[in-house]
Amino acid sequence: MNAVIVGCGKVGSEIAMTLVTDGHNVSVIDASQKSLDNIEEYLDVMTFLGNGTDLELLKEAGIENADIFIAVSTSDEVNLLSCMIAKQFAKCETIARVRSPLYYKQAEFFKAKLGLSRVINPEFVAASEMYNILQFPALSRIDVFEGTNVVISTMHVTPEYKMIGKNLQQIRMETPNIKALVCAAVRGDEVIIPSGDFVVNEGDDITMVATRNDIRAFIKAEGIPNRPAENIIIAGGGTIAHYLVEKLLTRGKNVRLIDKDEQKCIDFSEQFADCEVIKGDGTDRKFLMRHGLSMADAFIPLTGIDEENIVIANYAKNATRAKVITKVSRTDMNDLIQTLKLDSVIYPKMMTADIITQYVRAKNAGAGGNVATLFRYLDNRIEIAEFKATSEFKYLNIPFAELSLKKNLIIAGIIRGGEFIVPSGRNMIKDNDSVIIVTTNKGINSLTDIVAGK
């Protein structure tokens, strides 16, 4: 597959790396020579200096032979216009990153009139993830399989958890009515695809697949408080805050937003009459305490500086009982974040790259089952994917006990007719099933790829 990417910042670079790893030919356009030099140091890509709306430059980058065109520059206007131009000169799929709330409200119009295949808004995606976590404060991460009630969630095992010292088989026997499967675990630096004899230790991070109701029941069975956050403080009035405040107020939550920029405070007050807006420094610890941090159910630092977000999140985590969600833009701070053991960390740029990678793999998949959803966890060491099985999948109706699956891979669940099934050796994949796969293997592009020696 031939791909052209406009913009090689954090998102563009991450997408390019994934596409190259998956064996695709990639051309990258950016207005910064430094950014192009950086990406050339570690990736085998063709680079072109200039504006993504320059037709001659697009032709030079190979737009006429492109299969997919991805515009993720820092400018919404450049992304939309370059996609429109690309669509006129090639039969490629086009994906645009759009961040402005005004433009994003018109996403369906842009898709229809400009022929866009996909419009992606990283700020909206991040706000949705934060909102989901606020409904399940016991979790550090929760992702939703679109169109279903099935989620994949991660929780940090603290001394209160009753599962400590028990293996997964024993845990399942003690909770027979809960449909949930632990599909991954992290212990120190080790990433584990666990079997039934895996024993849970304090300090583990475990990831499981289940319905929302079963996740809630599992947390309750472990004796962990999980009351949805009602009183939320947000520090920073950017675009993510806009989307998040809108979601929270719709559900009747009490929201207090802090920003030191007077105009931002005025804008938020005018747009959201039910949001309490305070002008001040959201990174000042004493100021936060004076304005209710100690009594808040949740605290979300959304300043434009990662280091500020991390420092104030670490303070709130240690000084209060609030659920703390930290937004981080840079993808090279994972070691520091792990050292501080922050609760929930959201990487909008990584989430955007995952969505685009999922789309590309779906378009490039072989027969038998295309990837419908893709999540990458733990610095890309685990991939969790949902595949749609078709009649062309040659291993339909064969019990899992008779299938030879690849190593470091587990079938974590099946969604059939809206019902979630925790698989056993007797279960099998049927036509039109959604199959959830968890693996440390790279580049599982289709359902057929899960079988060894196919």
Coordinates of C-alpha atoms in Angstrom, one line a residue:
M1 CA 0.0 0.0 0.0
N2 CA 1.2 3.5 -0.9
A3 CA 0.6 6.2 1.8
V4 CA 1.1 10.0 1.7
I5 CA 1.2 11.8 5.1
V6 CA 0.9 15.6 5.5
G7 CA 2.5 16.6 8.8
C8 CA 5.2 14.7 10.7
G9 CA 4.7 15.9 14.2
K10 CA 4.0 13.3 17.0
V11 CA 0.9 11.9 15.3
G12 CA 2.3 11.9 11.8
S13 CA 5.5 10.3 13.0
E14 CA 3.7 7.6 14.9
I15 CA 1.5 6.8 11.9
A16 CA 4.5 6.7 9.6
M17 CA 6.3 4.3 11.9
T18 CA 3.4 1.9 12.1
L19 CA 2.8 1.9 8.4
V20 CA 6.5 1.3 7.6
T21 CA 6.5 -1.5 10.2
D22 CA 3.5 -3.0 8.5
G23 CA 5.4 -3.0 5.2
H24 CA 3.8 0.0 3.4
N25 CA 5.5 2.6 1.3
V26 CA 5.3 6.0 2.9
S27 CA 5.9 9.6 1.8
V28 CA 5.8 12.5 4.3
I29 CA 5.2 16.2 3.6
D30 CA 6.0 18.8 6.2
A31 CA 6.9 22.5 6.3
S32 CA 9.7 22.0 8.7
Q33 CA 13.0 20.6 7.5
K34 CA 14.0 19.8 11.0
S35 CA 10.9 17.6 11.5
L36 CA 11.7 15.8 8.2
D37 CA 15.3 15.3 9.2
N38 CA 14.2 13.8 12.5
I39 CA 11.9 11.3 10.9
E40 CA 14.5 10.3 8.3
E41 CA 16.9 9.3 11.1
Y42 CA 14.8 6.3 12.2
L43 CA 12.4 5.6 9.4
D44 CA 12.7 4.5 5.7
V45 CA 10.4 7.1 4.3
M46 CA 10.4 9.6 1.4
T47 CA 10.3 13.2 2.7
F48 CA 9.2 16.4 0.9
L49 CA 9.6 19.9 2.3
G50 CA 6.6 22.3 1.7
N51 CA 2.9 22.9 2.2
G52 CA 0.5 20.0 1.9
T53 CA -1.9 22.0 -0.3
D54 CA 0.8 22.5 -3.0
L55 CA -0.5 20.4 -5.9
E56 CA 2.9 20.0 -7.6
L57 CA 4.5 18.9 -4.3
L58 CA 1.7 16.4 -3.8
K59 CA 2.3 14.9 -7.3
E60 CA 6.0 14.7 -6.5
A61 CA 5.2 12.8 -3.3
G62 CA 3.2 10.3 -5.3
I63 CA -0.3 11.3 -4.7
E64 CA -1.5 10.0 -8.1
N65 CA -0.5 6.4 -7.0
A66 CA -1.5 6.7 -3.4
D67 CA -3.9 4.3 -1.8
I68 CA -4.4 6.4 1.3
F69 CA -3.8 10.1 2.1
I70 CA -3.5 11.2 5.7
A71 CA -3.5 14.9 6.7
V72 CA -2.5 15.5 10.3
S73 CA -0.7 18.8 10.2
T74 CA -1.3 21.4 12.9
S75 CA -3.7 23.3 10.7
D76 CA -7.3 22.1 10.2
E77 CA -7.6 24.2 7.1
V78 CA -4.5 22.7 5.5
N79 CA -5.7 19.2 6.4
L80 CA -9.1 19.7 4.9
L81 CA -7.9 21.4 1.7
S82 CA -5.1 19.0 1.1
C83 CA -7.5 16.1 1.4
M84 CA -9.9 17.8 -1.1
I85 CA -7.0 18.3 -3.6
A86 CA -5.8 14.7 -3.1
K87 CA -9.3 13.4 -3.8
Q88 CA -9.4 15.2 -7.2
F89 CA -6.2 13.5 -8.4
A90 CA -6.3 10.1 -6.9
K91 CA -8.8 7.3 -6.0
C92 CA -7.3 7.1 -2.5
E93 CA -8.9 7.1 0.9
T94 CA -8.5 10.4 2.7
I95 CA -8.3 11.1 6.4
A96 CA -8.2 14.5 8.0
R97 CA -7.4 15.5 11.5
V98 CA -9.8 18.3 12.6
R99 CA -9.4 19.8 16.1
S100 CA -11.6 23.0 16.1
P101 CA -15.1 22.4 17.7
L102 CA -16.6 24.6 15.0
Y103 CA -15.2 22.5 12.1
Y104 CA -15.8 19.2 14.0
K105 CA -19.5 20.0 14.2
Q106 CA -19.5 20.0 10.4
A107 CA -17.6 16.7 10.1
E108 CA -20.5 15.0 8.2
F109 CA -20.7 17.9 5.8
F110 CA -17.0 17.7 5.1
K111 CA -17.1 14.0 4.6
A112 CA -20.0 14.3 2.1
K113 CA -18.9 17.3 0.2
L114 CA -15.1 16.7 0.2
G115 CA -15.3 12.9 -0.1
L116 CA -13.4 12.4 3.1
S117 CA -13.2 8.8 4.4
R118 CA -12.7 9.8 8.0
V119 CA -12.5 12.9 10.1
I120 CA -10.6 12.5 13.4
N121 CA -10.6 14.9 16.3
P122 CA -7.9 13.9 18.9
E123 CA -9.3 16.4 21.5
F124 CA -12.8 15.0 21.3
V125 CA -11.5 11.4 21.5
A126 CA -9.4 12.3 24.6
A127 CA -12.4 14.0 26.2
S128 CA -14.6 10.9 25.6
E129 CA -11.9 8.7 27.2
M130 CA -11.7 11.0 30.2
Y131 CA -15.5 11.0 30.6
N132 CA -15.6 7.2 30.5
I133 CA -12.9 7.0 33.2
L134 CA -14.9 9.4 35.4
Q135 CA -17.8 7.0 35.3
F136 CA -15.4 4.2 36.5
P137 CA -12.9 5.8 38.9
A138 CA -11.6 2.4 40.0
L139 CA -10.1 2.0 36.5
S140 CA -7.0 3.6 35.1
R141 CA -8.1 3.2 31.5
I142 CA -11.3 2.2 29.7
D143 CA -11.9 1.8 26.0
V144 CA -15.2 1.1 24.3
F145 CA -15.8 -1.2 21.3
E146 CA -17.9 1.1 19.2
G147 CA -21.6 0.1 18.9
T148 CA -21.4 -2.4 21.7
N149 CA -21.6 -2.4 25.5
V150 CA -18.3 -4.3 25.7
V151 CA -15.2 -2.5 27.0
I152 CA -11.6 -3.2 27.7
S153 CA -10.3 -1.8 31.0
T154 CA -7.2 -1.6 33.1
M155 CA -7.0 -1.5 36.9
H156 CA -4.1 -1.2 39.2
V157 CA -4.2 -3.9 41.9
T158 CA -3.9 -2.2 45.4
P159 CA -3.9 -3.9 48.8
E160 CA -7.7 -3.7 49.0
Y161 CA -8.3 -6.1 46.1
K162 CA -9.6 -9.5 47.2
M163 CA -8.0 -11.2 44.2
I164 CA -4.4 -10.8 45.5
G165 CA -2.8 -14.2 45.8
K166 CA -5.4 -16.0 43.7
N167 CA -5.0 -17.4 40.2
L168 CA -7.3 -16.4 37.4
Q169 CA -9.1 -19.7 37.3
Q170 CA -9.9 -19.4 41.0
I171 CA -11.1 -15.9 40.5
R172 CA -13.5 -17.0 37.7
M173 CA -14.9 -19.8 39.8
E174 CA -15.6 -17.3 42.7
T175 CA -17.5 -15.0 40.3
P176 CA -19.3 -17.4 37.9
N177 CA -22.0 -14.9 37.0
I178 CA -19.5 -12.2 35.8
K179 CA -18.6 -12.4 32.2
A180 CA -15.0 -11.0 32.3
L181 CA -11.7 -12.2 31.0
V182 CA -8.3 -11.0 32.2
C183 CA -6.4 -10.8 29.0
A184 CA -3.1 -9.0 29.9
A185 CA -1.1 -8.1 32.9
V186 CA 1.9 -5.9 33.7
R187 CA 4.3 -6.7 36.5
G188 CA 7.2 -4.3 36.7
D189 CA 8.6 -4.2 33.2
E190 CA 7.2 -7.5 32.2
V191 CA 4.1 -7.7 29.9
I192 CA 2.2 -11.0 30.3
I193 CA -0.5 -12.7 28.3
P194 CA -1.8 -14.7 31.2
S195 CA -3.1 -18.3 31.4
G196 CA -5.5 -19.6 34.0
D197 CA -2.8 -20.3 36.5
F198 CA -1.5 -16.7 36.6
V199 CA -1.5 -15.5 40.2
V200 CA -2.4 -11.8 40.8
N201 CA 0.0 -9.8 42.9
E202 CA -0.3 -6.4 44.6
G203 CA 1.0 -3.8 42.2
D204 CA 0.0 -5.6 39.0
D205 CA -1.9 -3.8 36.3
I206 CA -4.5 -6.1 34.9
T207 CA -6.5 -5.6 31.7
M208 CA -9.8 -7.3 31.1
V209 CA -12.6 -7.5 28.5
A210 CA -16.2 -7.5 29.7
T211 CA -19.5 -5.6 29.4
R212 CA -19.9 -2.4 31.3
N213 CA -22.2 -4.0 33.8
D214 CA -19.8 -6.9 34.4
I215 CA -16.9 -4.6 34.9
R216 CA -19.0 -2.8 37.5
A217 CA -19.9 -6.1 39.1
F218 CA -16.3 -7.3 39.1
I219 CA -15.1 -4.1 40.8
K220 CA -17.9 -4.4 43.4
A221 CA -17.0 -8.1 44.1
E222 CA -13.4 -7.0 44.8
G223 CA -14.6 -4.5 47.4
I224 CA -13.3 -1.4 45.5
P225 CA -15.2 1.9 45.7
N226 CA -16.3 3.0 42.3
R227 CA -18.8 5.9 42.6
P228 CA -18.9 8.0 39.5
A229 CA -17.3 11.4 40.0
E230 CA -19.8 14.2 40.6
N231 CA -17.6 17.2 41.5
I232 CA -14.8 17.7 39.0
I233 CA -12.1 20.4 38.8
I234 CA -10.4 21.0 35.4
A235 CA -7.2 23.1 35.2
G236 CA -6.8 24.6 31.7
G237 CA -9.4 25.9 29.3
G238 CA -8.3 24.4 26.0
T239 CA -10.1 22.4 23.4
I240 CA -10.2 19.2 25.3
A241 CA -11.7 21.0 28.3
H242 CA -14.4 22.4 26.0
Y243 CA -15.5 18.9 24.9
L244 CA -15.2 17.5 28.4
V245 CA -17.2 20.2 30.1
E246 CA -19.9 19.9 27.5
K247 CA -20.2 16.1 28.2
L248 CA -20.1 16.5 32.0
L249 CA -22.7 19.3 32.1
T250 CA -25.0 17.2 29.9
R251 CA -25.0 14.5 32.6
G252 CA -25.6 17.0 35.4
K253 CA -22.1 17.0 36.9
N254 CA -20.7 19.9 39.0
V255 CA -17.7 21.3 37.0
R256 CA -15.2 23.9 38.1
L257 CA -12.8 25.2 35.5
I258 CA -9.7 27.2 36.3
D259 CA -7.6 29.2 33.8
K260 CA -5.3 32.1 34.2
D261 CA -6.2 33.6 30.8
E262 CA -9.1 36.1 31.3
Q263 CA -10.4 35.8 27.8
K264 CA -10.7 32.0 28.0
C265 CA -12.6 32.4 31.3
I266 CA -15.0 34.8 29.6
D267 CA -15.5 32.4 26.7
F268 CA -16.2 29.4 28.9
S269 CA -18.6 31.4 31.0
E270 CA -20.5 32.5 28.0
Q271 CA -20.6 29.0 26.4
F272 CA -21.3 27.0 29.6
A273 CA -23.6 28.9 32.0
D274 CA -23.7 26.0 34.5
C275 CA -19.9 25.7 34.7
E276 CA -18.2 27.6 37.5
V277 CA -15.2 29.4 36.0
I278 CA -12.4 30.8 38.1
K279 CA -9.5 33.0 36.9
G280 CA -6.3 31.7 38.4
D281 CA -3.2 29.5 38.1
G282 CA -4.3 25.9 37.9
T283 CA -0.8 24.8 38.7
D284 CA -0.6 26.6 42.0
R285 CA -1.1 24.1 44.8
K286 CA -2.3 26.5 47.4
F287 CA -4.7 28.1 44.9
L288 CA -6.2 24.7 44.0
M289 CA -6.6 23.8 47.7
R290 CA -8.4 27.1 48.4
H291 CA -10.8 26.4 45.5
G292 CA -11.9 22.9 46.5
L293 CA -9.3 20.4 45.4
S294 CA -9.3 18.6 48.7
M295 CA -13.1 18.0 48.4
A296 CA -13.2 17.2 44.6
D297 CA -14.1 13.7 43.3
A298 CA -11.8 14.2 40.3
F299 CA -9.0 16.5 39.1
I300 CA -7.9 16.9 35.5
P301 CA -4.9 19.1 34.6
L302 CA -5.3 20.2 31.0
T303 CA -2.7 22.9 30.7
G304 CA -0.7 23.1 27.4
I305 CA 2.5 22.0 29.1
D306 CA 3.1 18.3 29.8
E307 CA 5.5 18.9 32.7
E308 CA 3.0 21.1 34.5
N309 CA 0.3 18.6 34.1
I310 CA 2.5 15.8 35.4
V311 CA 3.8 17.8 38.4
I312 CA 0.3 19.0 39.6
A313 CA -1.2 15.6 38.9
N314 CA 1.4 13.9 41.1
Y315 CA 0.7 16.5 43.9
A316 CA -3.1 15.9 43.6
K317 CA -2.6 12.1 43.7
N318 CA -0.6 12.3 46.9
A319 CA -2.5 15.1 48.6
T320 CA -6.1 14.2 47.9
R321 CA -8.5 11.4 47.3
A322 CA -9.5 12.8 43.9
K323 CA -9.5 10.6 40.8
V324 CA -6.6 12.2 38.8
I325 CA -6.5 12.1 35.0
T326 CA -3.4 13.5 33.3
K327 CA -3.2 14.6 29.7
V328 CA 0.2 14.2 28.1
S329 CA 1.0 15.2 24.5
R330 CA 4.6 13.9 24.3
T331 CA 5.1 10.2 23.8
D332 CA 8.7 10.1 25.2
M333 CA 7.8 10.6 28.9
N334 CA 6.7 7.1 29.7
D335 CA 9.6 6.3 31.9
L336 CA 9.0 9.4 34.1
I337 CA 5.2 8.7 34.3
Q338 CA 5.8 5.1 35.3
T339 CA 8.2 6.2 38.0
L340 CA 5.6 8.6 39.4
K341 CA 2.9 5.9 39.2
L342 CA 0.3 8.3 38.0
D343 CA -3.3 7.0 37.9
S344 CA -4.8 7.6 34.5
V345 CA -2.8 9.1 31.7
I346 CA -4.3 10.1 28.4
Y347 CA -2.2 10.5 25.2
P348 CA -4.5 12.2 22.6
K349 CA -1.8 11.9 19.8
M350 CA -1.4 8.2 20.4
M351 CA -5.1 7.6 20.4
T352 CA -5.4 9.4 17.0
A353 CA -2.6 7.3 15.6
D354 CA -4.3 4.1 16.8
I355 CA -7.6 5.1 15.0
I356 CA -5.8 5.8 11.8
T357 CA -3.7 2.6 12.0
Q358 CA -6.9 0.7 12.5
Y359 CA -8.5 2.2 9.4
V360 CA -5.4 1.5 7.3
R361 CA -5.2 -2.1 8.4
A362 CA -8.9 -2.7 7.8
K363 CA -8.5 -1.4 4.2
N364 CA -5.4 -3.6 3.7
A365 CA -6.6 -6.8 5.4
G366 CA -6.9 -10.1 3.7
A367 CA -10.1 -12.1 3.3
G368 CA -11.8 -13.6 6.3
G369 CA -12.1 -10.8 8.8
N370 CA -11.1 -7.2 8.9
V371 CA -10.0 -5.2 12.0
A372 CA -12.8 -3.0 13.2
T373 CA -11.2 -1.6 16.3
L374 CA -7.6 -1.3 17.4
F375 CA -6.1 -0.2 20.8
R376 CA -2.4 -0.2 21.7
Y377 CA -1.4 -0.5 25.3
L378 CA 1.8 -0.2 27.3
D379 CA 4.1 1.7 24.9
N380 CA 2.7 -0.3 21.9
R381 CA 3.8 -3.6 23.5
I382 CA 0.2 -5.0 23.4
E383 CA -2.3 -4.7 20.6
I384 CA -6.0 -5.3 21.3
A385 CA -8.1 -5.6 18.2
E386 CA -11.7 -6.4 17.2
F387 CA -12.1 -8.4 14.0
K388 CA -15.3 -8.9 12.0
A389 CA -15.5 -12.5 10.9
T390 CA -16.8 -13.2 7.4
S391 CA -17.8 -16.3 5.5
E392 CA -14.3 -16.2 3.9
F393 CA -12.6 -17.0 7.2
K394 CA -11.6 -20.7 6.6
Y395 CA -11.5 -21.5 10.3
L396 CA -15.2 -20.9 11.0
N397 CA -17.1 -23.4 13.2
I398 CA -13.9 -25.0 14.5
P399 CA -13.7 -25.3 18.3
F400 CA -10.8 -23.3 19.7
A401 CA -9.4 -26.4 21.3
E402 CA -8.7 -27.7 17.8
L403 CA -7.2 -24.5 16.5
S404 CA -3.4 -23.8 16.7
L405 CA -3.2 -20.1 17.6
K406 CA 0.0 -18.1 17.4
K407 CA 2.0 -17.8 20.6
N408 CA 1.6 -14.7 22.7
L409 CA -2.0 -14.3 21.6
I410 CA -5.4 -14.8 23.2
I411 CA -9.0 -14.7 22.1
A412 CA -10.4 -12.5 24.8
G413 CA -14.0 -12.4 23.7
I414 CA -16.7 -12.9 21.1
I415 CA -19.6 -10.5 20.4
R416 CA -22.4 -12.4 18.8
G417 CA -25.8 -10.8 18.2
G418 CA -25.1 -8.2 20.9
E419 CA -24.1 -10.9 23.4
F420 CA -20.6 -11.0 24.9
I421 CA -19.1 -14.5 25.2
V422 CA -16.1 -15.3 27.3
P423 CA -14.5 -18.0 25.2
S424 CA -13.5 -21.5 26.2
G425 CA -12.1 -24.4 24.3
R426 CA -15.6 -25.5 23.2
N427 CA -16.4 -22.1 21.6
M428 CA -15.9 -21.3 18.0
I429 CA -15.9 -18.4 15.6
K430 CA -19.1 -18.1 13.5
D431 CA -19.9 -15.9 10.5
N432 CA -20.5 -12.3 11.4
D433 CA -19.0 -12.6 14.9
S434 CA -16.9 -9.8 16.4
V435 CA -13.7 -11.5 17.7
I436 CA -11.5 -9.7 20.3
I437 CA -7.8 -10.5 20.1
V438 CA -5.1 -9.6 22.5
T439 CA -1.5 -10.1 21.5
T440 CA 2.1 -8.9 21.8
N441 CA 2.7 -9.8 18.2
K442 CA 3.0 -7.0 15.7
G443 CA 0.9 -6.5 12.6
I444 CA -2.1 -8.8 13.0
N445 CA -3.9 -7.4 10.0
S446 CA -6.7 -10.0 9.6
L447 CA -8.4 -12.7 11.5
T448 CA -6.6 -15.3 9.5
D449 CA -3.3 -14.0 11.0
I450 CA -4.1 -15.4 14.4
V451 CA -3.7 -19.0 13.3
A452 CA -0.2 -20.5 13.3
G453 CA 0.9 -22.4 10.3
K454 CA -2.1 -21.2 8.2

